[in-house]
């Protein structure tokens, strides 16, 4: 019978110290690009490898964020929707909106500094 309170205490201490795996993604650097007036605001950005880029559609009309090389695609983004992509490897990534192909942007990814 004395064992039950000890097990409960250990379970509570263990639960209190639990850190979800998703928290690691929250610690990655983040950069935001807005979609407004049928344009990607900050059409060209430079980030370190490991950065999460978040696009947010402020327009009334739907848009996409689609990599020219096919490496990422947001699907349709309604007003207020966001799309997140983590850029892990250095390189230059060009993207566009499938609905409005004249909308274009570039993400330049550099080596992460130690």
Short mmCIF file of N, CA and C in Angstrom, two decimals:
data_model
loop_
_atom_site.label_atom_id
_atom_site.label_comp_id
_atom_site.label_asym_id
_atom_site.label_seq_id
_atom_site.Cartn_x
_atom_site.Cartn_y
_atom_site.Cartn_z
N UNK A 1 0.81 -1.20 0.00
CA UNK A 1 0.00 0.00 0.00
C UNK A 1 0.86 1.26 0.00
N UNK A 2 2.01 1.24 0.67
CA UNK A 2 2.88 2.41 0.69
C UNK A 2 3.51 2.64 -0.67
N UNK A 3 3.50 1.64 -1.51
CA UNK A 3 4.10 1.74 -2.83
C UNK A 3 3.28 2.62 -3.78
N UNK A 4 1.97 2.64 -3.63
CA UNK A 4 1.10 3.41 -4.53
C UNK A 4 1.39 4.91 -4.45
N UNK A 5 1.49 5.54 -3.27
CA UNK A 5 1.82 6.98 -3.24
C UNK A 5 3.19 7.28 -3.85
N UNK A 6 4.14 6.41 -3.66
CA UNK A 6 5.48 6.62 -4.23
C UNK A 6 5.40 6.57 -5.75
N UNK A 7 4.67 5.61 -6.29
CA UNK A 7 4.52 5.51 -7.75
C UNK A 7 3.81 6.75 -8.30
N UNK A 8 2.79 7.23 -7.61
CA UNK A 8 2.09 8.44 -8.04
C UNK A 8 3.01 9.65 -8.06
N UNK A 9 3.82 9.79 -7.03
CA UNK A 9 4.76 10.92 -6.97
C UNK A 9 5.77 10.83 -8.11
N UNK A 10 6.32 9.65 -8.35
CA UNK A 10 7.27 9.48 -9.45
C UNK A 10 6.62 9.77 -10.80
N UNK A 11 5.38 9.35 -10.98
CA UNK A 11 4.67 9.62 -12.23
C UNK A 11 4.45 11.12 -12.43
N UNK A 12 4.10 11.83 -11.38
CA UNK A 12 3.89 13.28 -11.47
C UNK A 12 5.18 14.01 -11.78
N UNK A 13 6.27 13.61 -11.13
CA UNK A 13 7.57 14.24 -11.38
C UNK A 13 8.00 13.97 -12.81
N UNK A 14 7.81 12.75 -13.28
CA UNK A 14 8.16 12.41 -14.65
C UNK A 14 7.35 13.20 -15.66
N UNK A 15 6.06 13.34 -15.42
CA UNK A 15 5.19 14.09 -16.33
C UNK A 15 5.56 15.57 -16.34
N UNK A 16 5.94 16.11 -15.20
CA UNK A 16 6.29 17.53 -15.12
C UNK A 16 7.58 17.83 -15.87
N UNK A 17 8.47 16.86 -15.97
CA UNK A 17 9.74 17.12 -16.63
C UNK A 17 9.73 16.71 -18.10
N UNK A 18 8.60 16.22 -18.59
CA UNK A 18 8.49 15.78 -19.98
C UNK A 18 8.53 16.97 -20.92
N UNK A 19 9.38 16.89 -21.95
CA UNK A 19 9.46 17.94 -22.96
C UNK A 19 9.11 17.31 -24.31
N UNK A 20 8.03 17.74 -24.94
CA UNK A 20 7.63 17.13 -26.21
C UNK A 20 8.70 17.32 -27.28
N UNK A 21 8.79 16.37 -28.20
CA UNK A 21 9.75 16.45 -29.29
C UNK A 21 9.48 17.65 -30.19
N UNK A 22 8.24 18.05 -30.33
CA UNK A 22 7.89 19.17 -31.20
C UNK A 22 8.50 20.48 -30.71
N UNK A 23 8.88 20.57 -29.47
CA UNK A 23 9.45 21.80 -28.94
C UNK A 23 10.75 22.14 -29.64
N UNK A 24 11.49 21.15 -30.11
CA UNK A 24 12.76 21.41 -30.79
C UNK A 24 12.53 22.23 -32.05
N UNK A 25 11.44 21.96 -32.77
CA UNK A 25 11.14 22.72 -33.99
C UNK A 25 10.83 24.17 -33.66
N UNK A 26 10.24 24.42 -32.48
CA UNK A 26 9.91 25.78 -32.09
C UNK A 26 11.16 26.62 -31.85
N UNK A 27 12.29 25.98 -31.60
CA UNK A 27 13.52 26.70 -31.31
C UNK A 27 14.27 27.10 -32.58
N UNK A 28 13.86 26.60 -33.74
CA UNK A 28 14.52 26.94 -35.00
C UNK A 28 14.24 28.40 -35.32
N UNK A 29 15.22 29.08 -35.94
CA UNK A 29 14.97 30.46 -36.35
C UNK A 29 13.83 30.50 -37.37
N UNK A 30 13.03 31.56 -37.32
CA UNK A 30 11.87 31.69 -38.18
C UNK A 30 11.89 33.04 -38.89
N UNK A 31 11.52 33.03 -40.15
CA UNK A 31 11.38 34.25 -40.94
C UNK A 31 10.02 34.22 -41.60
N UNK A 32 9.33 35.37 -41.64
CA UNK A 32 8.00 35.42 -42.24
C UNK A 32 8.02 36.21 -43.54
N UNK A 33 7.28 35.70 -44.52
CA UNK A 33 7.05 36.38 -45.79
C UNK A 33 5.53 36.53 -45.91
N UNK A 34 5.06 37.74 -46.16
CA UNK A 34 3.63 37.93 -46.34
C UNK A 34 3.29 37.92 -47.83
N UNK A 35 2.08 37.52 -48.11
CA UNK A 35 1.54 37.56 -49.47
C UNK A 35 0.47 38.64 -49.43
N UNK A 36 0.73 39.72 -50.16
CA UNK A 36 -0.14 40.89 -50.07
C UNK A 36 -0.08 41.65 -51.39
N UNK A 37 -1.23 42.03 -51.91
CA UNK A 37 -1.27 42.80 -53.16
C UNK A 37 -0.72 41.99 -54.33
N UNK A 38 -1.01 40.70 -54.35
CA UNK A 38 -0.55 39.80 -55.41
C UNK A 38 0.97 39.82 -55.55
N UNK A 39 1.65 39.84 -54.41
CA UNK A 39 3.12 39.82 -54.40
C UNK A 39 3.60 39.18 -53.11
N UNK A 40 4.77 38.54 -53.20
CA UNK A 40 5.45 38.06 -52.00
C UNK A 40 6.24 39.24 -51.46
N UNK A 41 5.88 39.71 -50.27
CA UNK A 41 6.58 40.85 -49.66
C UNK A 41 7.86 40.31 -49.04
N UNK A 42 8.95 40.85 -49.46
CA UNK A 42 10.30 40.31 -49.28
C UNK A 42 10.45 39.19 -50.32
N UNK A 43 10.45 39.57 -51.61
CA UNK A 43 10.50 38.56 -52.66
C UNK A 43 11.80 37.76 -52.68
N UNK A 44 12.86 38.29 -52.09
CA UNK A 44 14.11 37.55 -51.99
C UNK A 44 14.61 37.68 -50.55
N UNK A 45 14.80 36.53 -49.91
CA UNK A 45 15.31 36.53 -48.53
C UNK A 45 16.52 35.61 -48.45
N UNK A 46 17.41 35.90 -47.51
CA UNK A 46 18.57 35.07 -47.24
C UNK A 46 18.47 34.60 -45.80
N UNK A 47 18.57 33.28 -45.61
CA UNK A 47 18.43 32.68 -44.28
C UNK A 47 19.54 31.66 -44.06
N UNK A 48 19.75 31.29 -42.81
CA UNK A 48 20.70 30.23 -42.47
C UNK A 48 20.01 28.88 -42.61
N UNK A 49 20.78 27.86 -42.93
CA UNK A 49 20.24 26.50 -43.00
C UNK A 49 19.59 26.16 -41.66
N UNK A 50 18.45 25.51 -41.72
CA UNK A 50 17.70 25.17 -40.51
C UNK A 50 16.59 26.16 -40.19
N UNK A 51 16.53 27.26 -40.94
CA UNK A 51 15.51 28.28 -40.70
C UNK A 51 14.15 27.81 -41.23
N UNK A 52 13.12 28.14 -40.48
CA UNK A 52 11.74 27.89 -40.91
C UNK A 52 11.22 29.19 -41.53
N UNK A 53 10.77 29.11 -42.77
CA UNK A 53 10.15 30.26 -43.41
C UNK A 53 8.64 30.05 -43.36
N UNK A 54 7.93 31.08 -42.92
CA UNK A 54 6.47 31.04 -42.80
C UNK A 54 5.89 32.07 -43.76
N UNK A 55 5.06 31.61 -44.68
CA UNK A 55 4.35 32.51 -45.58
C UNK A 55 2.93 32.67 -45.06
N UNK A 56 2.42 33.91 -45.08
CA UNK A 56 1.05 34.17 -44.64
C UNK A 56 0.33 34.95 -45.73
N UNK A 57 -0.83 34.43 -46.15
CA UNK A 57 -1.62 35.08 -47.19
C UNK A 57 -2.53 36.15 -46.58
N UNK A 58 -2.29 37.40 -46.94
CA UNK A 58 -3.12 38.51 -46.48
C UNK A 58 -4.15 38.92 -47.52
N UNK A 59 -4.03 38.39 -48.74
CA UNK A 59 -4.95 38.74 -49.83
C UNK A 59 -6.30 38.05 -49.66
N UNK A 60 -7.32 38.63 -50.29
CA UNK A 60 -8.65 38.01 -50.32
C UNK A 60 -8.65 36.75 -51.19
N UNK A 61 -7.81 36.73 -52.21
CA UNK A 61 -7.77 35.61 -53.15
C UNK A 61 -6.78 34.54 -52.70
N UNK A 62 -7.02 33.29 -53.11
CA UNK A 62 -6.10 32.21 -52.74
C UNK A 62 -4.78 32.30 -53.50
N UNK A 63 -3.74 31.78 -52.89
CA UNK A 63 -2.41 31.73 -53.50
C UNK A 63 -1.77 30.41 -53.11
N UNK A 64 -0.65 30.08 -53.78
CA UNK A 64 0.18 28.95 -53.37
C UNK A 64 1.60 29.44 -53.21
N UNK A 65 2.39 28.65 -52.52
CA UNK A 65 3.84 28.84 -52.43
C UNK A 65 4.42 27.53 -52.95
N UNK A 66 4.89 27.55 -54.19
CA UNK A 66 5.29 26.33 -54.88
C UNK A 66 6.72 26.45 -55.39
N UNK A 67 7.58 25.53 -54.98
CA UNK A 67 8.97 25.53 -55.44
C UNK A 67 9.03 25.19 -56.92
N UNK A 68 9.86 25.92 -57.65
CA UNK A 68 10.05 25.65 -59.07
C UNK A 68 10.55 24.21 -59.26
N UNK A 69 11.43 23.74 -58.36
CA UNK A 69 11.98 22.38 -58.47
C UNK A 69 11.07 21.32 -57.86
N UNK A 70 9.90 21.71 -57.35
CA UNK A 70 8.94 20.76 -56.79
C UNK A 70 9.24 20.30 -55.37
N UNK A 71 10.21 20.90 -54.70
CA UNK A 71 10.61 20.44 -53.36
C UNK A 71 9.62 20.82 -52.27
N UNK A 72 8.76 21.80 -52.50
CA UNK A 72 7.70 22.14 -51.55
C UNK A 72 6.53 22.76 -52.28
N UNK A 73 5.35 22.61 -51.71
CA UNK A 73 4.13 23.17 -52.29
C UNK A 73 3.11 23.31 -51.17
N UNK A 74 2.64 24.51 -50.99
CA UNK A 74 1.70 24.79 -49.90
C UNK A 74 0.30 24.28 -50.17
N UNK A 75 -0.04 24.05 -51.42
CA UNK A 75 -1.45 23.87 -51.75
C UNK A 75 -2.11 25.23 -51.64
N UNK A 76 -3.41 25.30 -51.82
CA UNK A 76 -4.12 26.58 -51.77
C UNK A 76 -4.12 27.20 -50.39
N UNK A 77 -3.79 28.47 -50.32
CA UNK A 77 -3.81 29.23 -49.06
C UNK A 77 -4.89 30.30 -49.15
N UNK A 78 -5.92 30.18 -48.35
CA UNK A 78 -6.96 31.20 -48.28
C UNK A 78 -6.44 32.37 -47.43
N UNK A 79 -7.19 33.46 -47.41
CA UNK A 79 -6.80 34.62 -46.61
C UNK A 79 -6.60 34.20 -45.15
N UNK A 80 -5.45 34.59 -44.59
CA UNK A 80 -5.13 34.27 -43.20
C UNK A 80 -4.40 32.96 -43.01
N UNK A 81 -4.37 32.10 -44.04
CA UNK A 81 -3.67 30.82 -43.93
C UNK A 81 -2.16 31.03 -43.96
N UNK A 82 -1.45 30.09 -43.35
CA UNK A 82 0.01 30.11 -43.37
C UNK A 82 0.55 28.79 -43.89
N UNK A 83 1.79 28.84 -44.36
CA UNK A 83 2.53 27.65 -44.81
C UNK A 83 3.94 27.77 -44.27
N UNK A 84 4.45 26.67 -43.70
CA UNK A 84 5.79 26.65 -43.11
C UNK A 84 6.65 25.64 -43.86
N UNK A 85 7.90 26.02 -44.10
CA UNK A 85 8.86 25.09 -44.69
C UNK A 85 10.22 25.33 -44.06
N UNK A 86 10.87 24.23 -43.66
CA UNK A 86 12.21 24.31 -43.10
C UNK A 86 13.22 24.10 -44.21
N UNK A 87 14.15 25.04 -44.34
CA UNK A 87 15.21 24.95 -45.34
C UNK A 87 16.46 24.39 -44.68
N UNK A 88 16.72 23.11 -44.92
CA UNK A 88 17.80 22.40 -44.24
C UNK A 88 19.13 22.49 -44.97
N UNK A 89 19.09 22.59 -46.29
CA UNK A 89 20.32 22.55 -47.09
C UNK A 89 20.59 23.90 -47.74
N UNK A 90 21.87 24.32 -47.77
CA UNK A 90 22.21 25.55 -48.48
C UNK A 90 21.85 25.43 -49.97
N UNK A 91 21.49 26.56 -50.54
CA UNK A 91 21.14 26.60 -51.95
C UNK A 91 20.21 27.77 -52.23
N UNK A 92 19.81 27.88 -53.47
CA UNK A 92 18.87 28.92 -53.89
C UNK A 92 17.59 28.24 -54.32
N UNK A 93 16.49 28.63 -53.68
CA UNK A 93 15.19 28.02 -53.92
C UNK A 93 14.25 29.07 -54.49
N UNK A 94 13.84 28.86 -55.73
CA UNK A 94 12.90 29.77 -56.37
C UNK A 94 11.49 29.20 -56.21
N UNK A 95 10.53 30.08 -56.01
CA UNK A 95 9.15 29.64 -55.84
C UNK A 95 8.21 30.63 -56.52
N UNK A 96 6.97 30.19 -56.70
CA UNK A 96 5.96 31.01 -57.38
C UNK A 96 4.58 30.62 -56.88
N UNK A 97 3.57 31.35 -57.32
CA UNK A 97 2.18 31.03 -57.03
C UNK A 97 1.59 30.35 -58.26
N UNK A 98 1.05 29.15 -58.10
CA UNK A 98 0.45 28.43 -59.23
C UNK A 98 -0.76 29.16 -59.79
N UNK A 99 -1.49 29.87 -58.94
CA UNK A 99 -2.70 30.58 -59.37
C UNK A 99 -2.33 31.85 -60.13
N UNK A 100 -1.26 32.51 -59.70
CA UNK A 100 -0.81 33.77 -60.30
C UNK A 100 0.69 33.64 -60.58
N UNK A 101 1.07 33.00 -61.70
CA UNK A 101 2.48 32.66 -61.97
C UNK A 101 3.43 33.86 -62.04
N UNK A 102 2.89 35.07 -62.16
CA UNK A 102 3.77 36.24 -62.18
C UNK A 102 4.30 36.54 -60.78
N UNK A 103 3.70 35.93 -59.76
CA UNK A 103 4.16 36.11 -58.38
C UNK A 103 5.33 35.15 -58.15
N UNK A 104 6.51 35.71 -57.87
CA UNK A 104 7.71 34.88 -57.72
C UNK A 104 8.53 35.35 -56.53
N UNK A 105 9.28 34.42 -55.98
CA UNK A 105 10.16 34.74 -54.86
C UNK A 105 11.35 33.80 -54.83
N UNK A 106 12.33 34.16 -54.00
CA UNK A 106 13.56 33.37 -53.88
C UNK A 106 13.97 33.30 -52.42
N UNK A 107 14.37 32.10 -51.99
CA UNK A 107 14.97 31.91 -50.67
C UNK A 107 16.40 31.45 -50.91
N UNK A 108 17.35 32.23 -50.40
CA UNK A 108 18.77 31.87 -50.48
C UNK A 108 19.17 31.34 -49.11
N UNK A 109 19.63 30.10 -49.08
CA UNK A 109 19.98 29.44 -47.82
C UNK A 109 21.49 29.30 -47.74
N UNK A 110 22.07 29.88 -46.69
CA UNK A 110 23.52 29.82 -46.43
C UNK A 110 23.80 28.79 -45.34
N UNK A 111 25.05 28.37 -45.23
CA UNK A 111 25.46 27.46 -44.15
C UNK A 111 25.12 28.11 -42.82
N UNK A 112 24.63 27.30 -41.88
CA UNK A 112 24.35 27.81 -40.53
C UNK A 112 25.68 28.04 -39.82
N UNK A 113 25.78 29.16 -39.11
CA UNK A 113 27.01 29.43 -38.35
C UNK A 113 26.96 28.68 -37.03
N UNK A 114 28.11 28.22 -36.59
CA UNK A 114 28.16 27.42 -35.35
C UNK A 114 28.15 28.29 -34.13
#
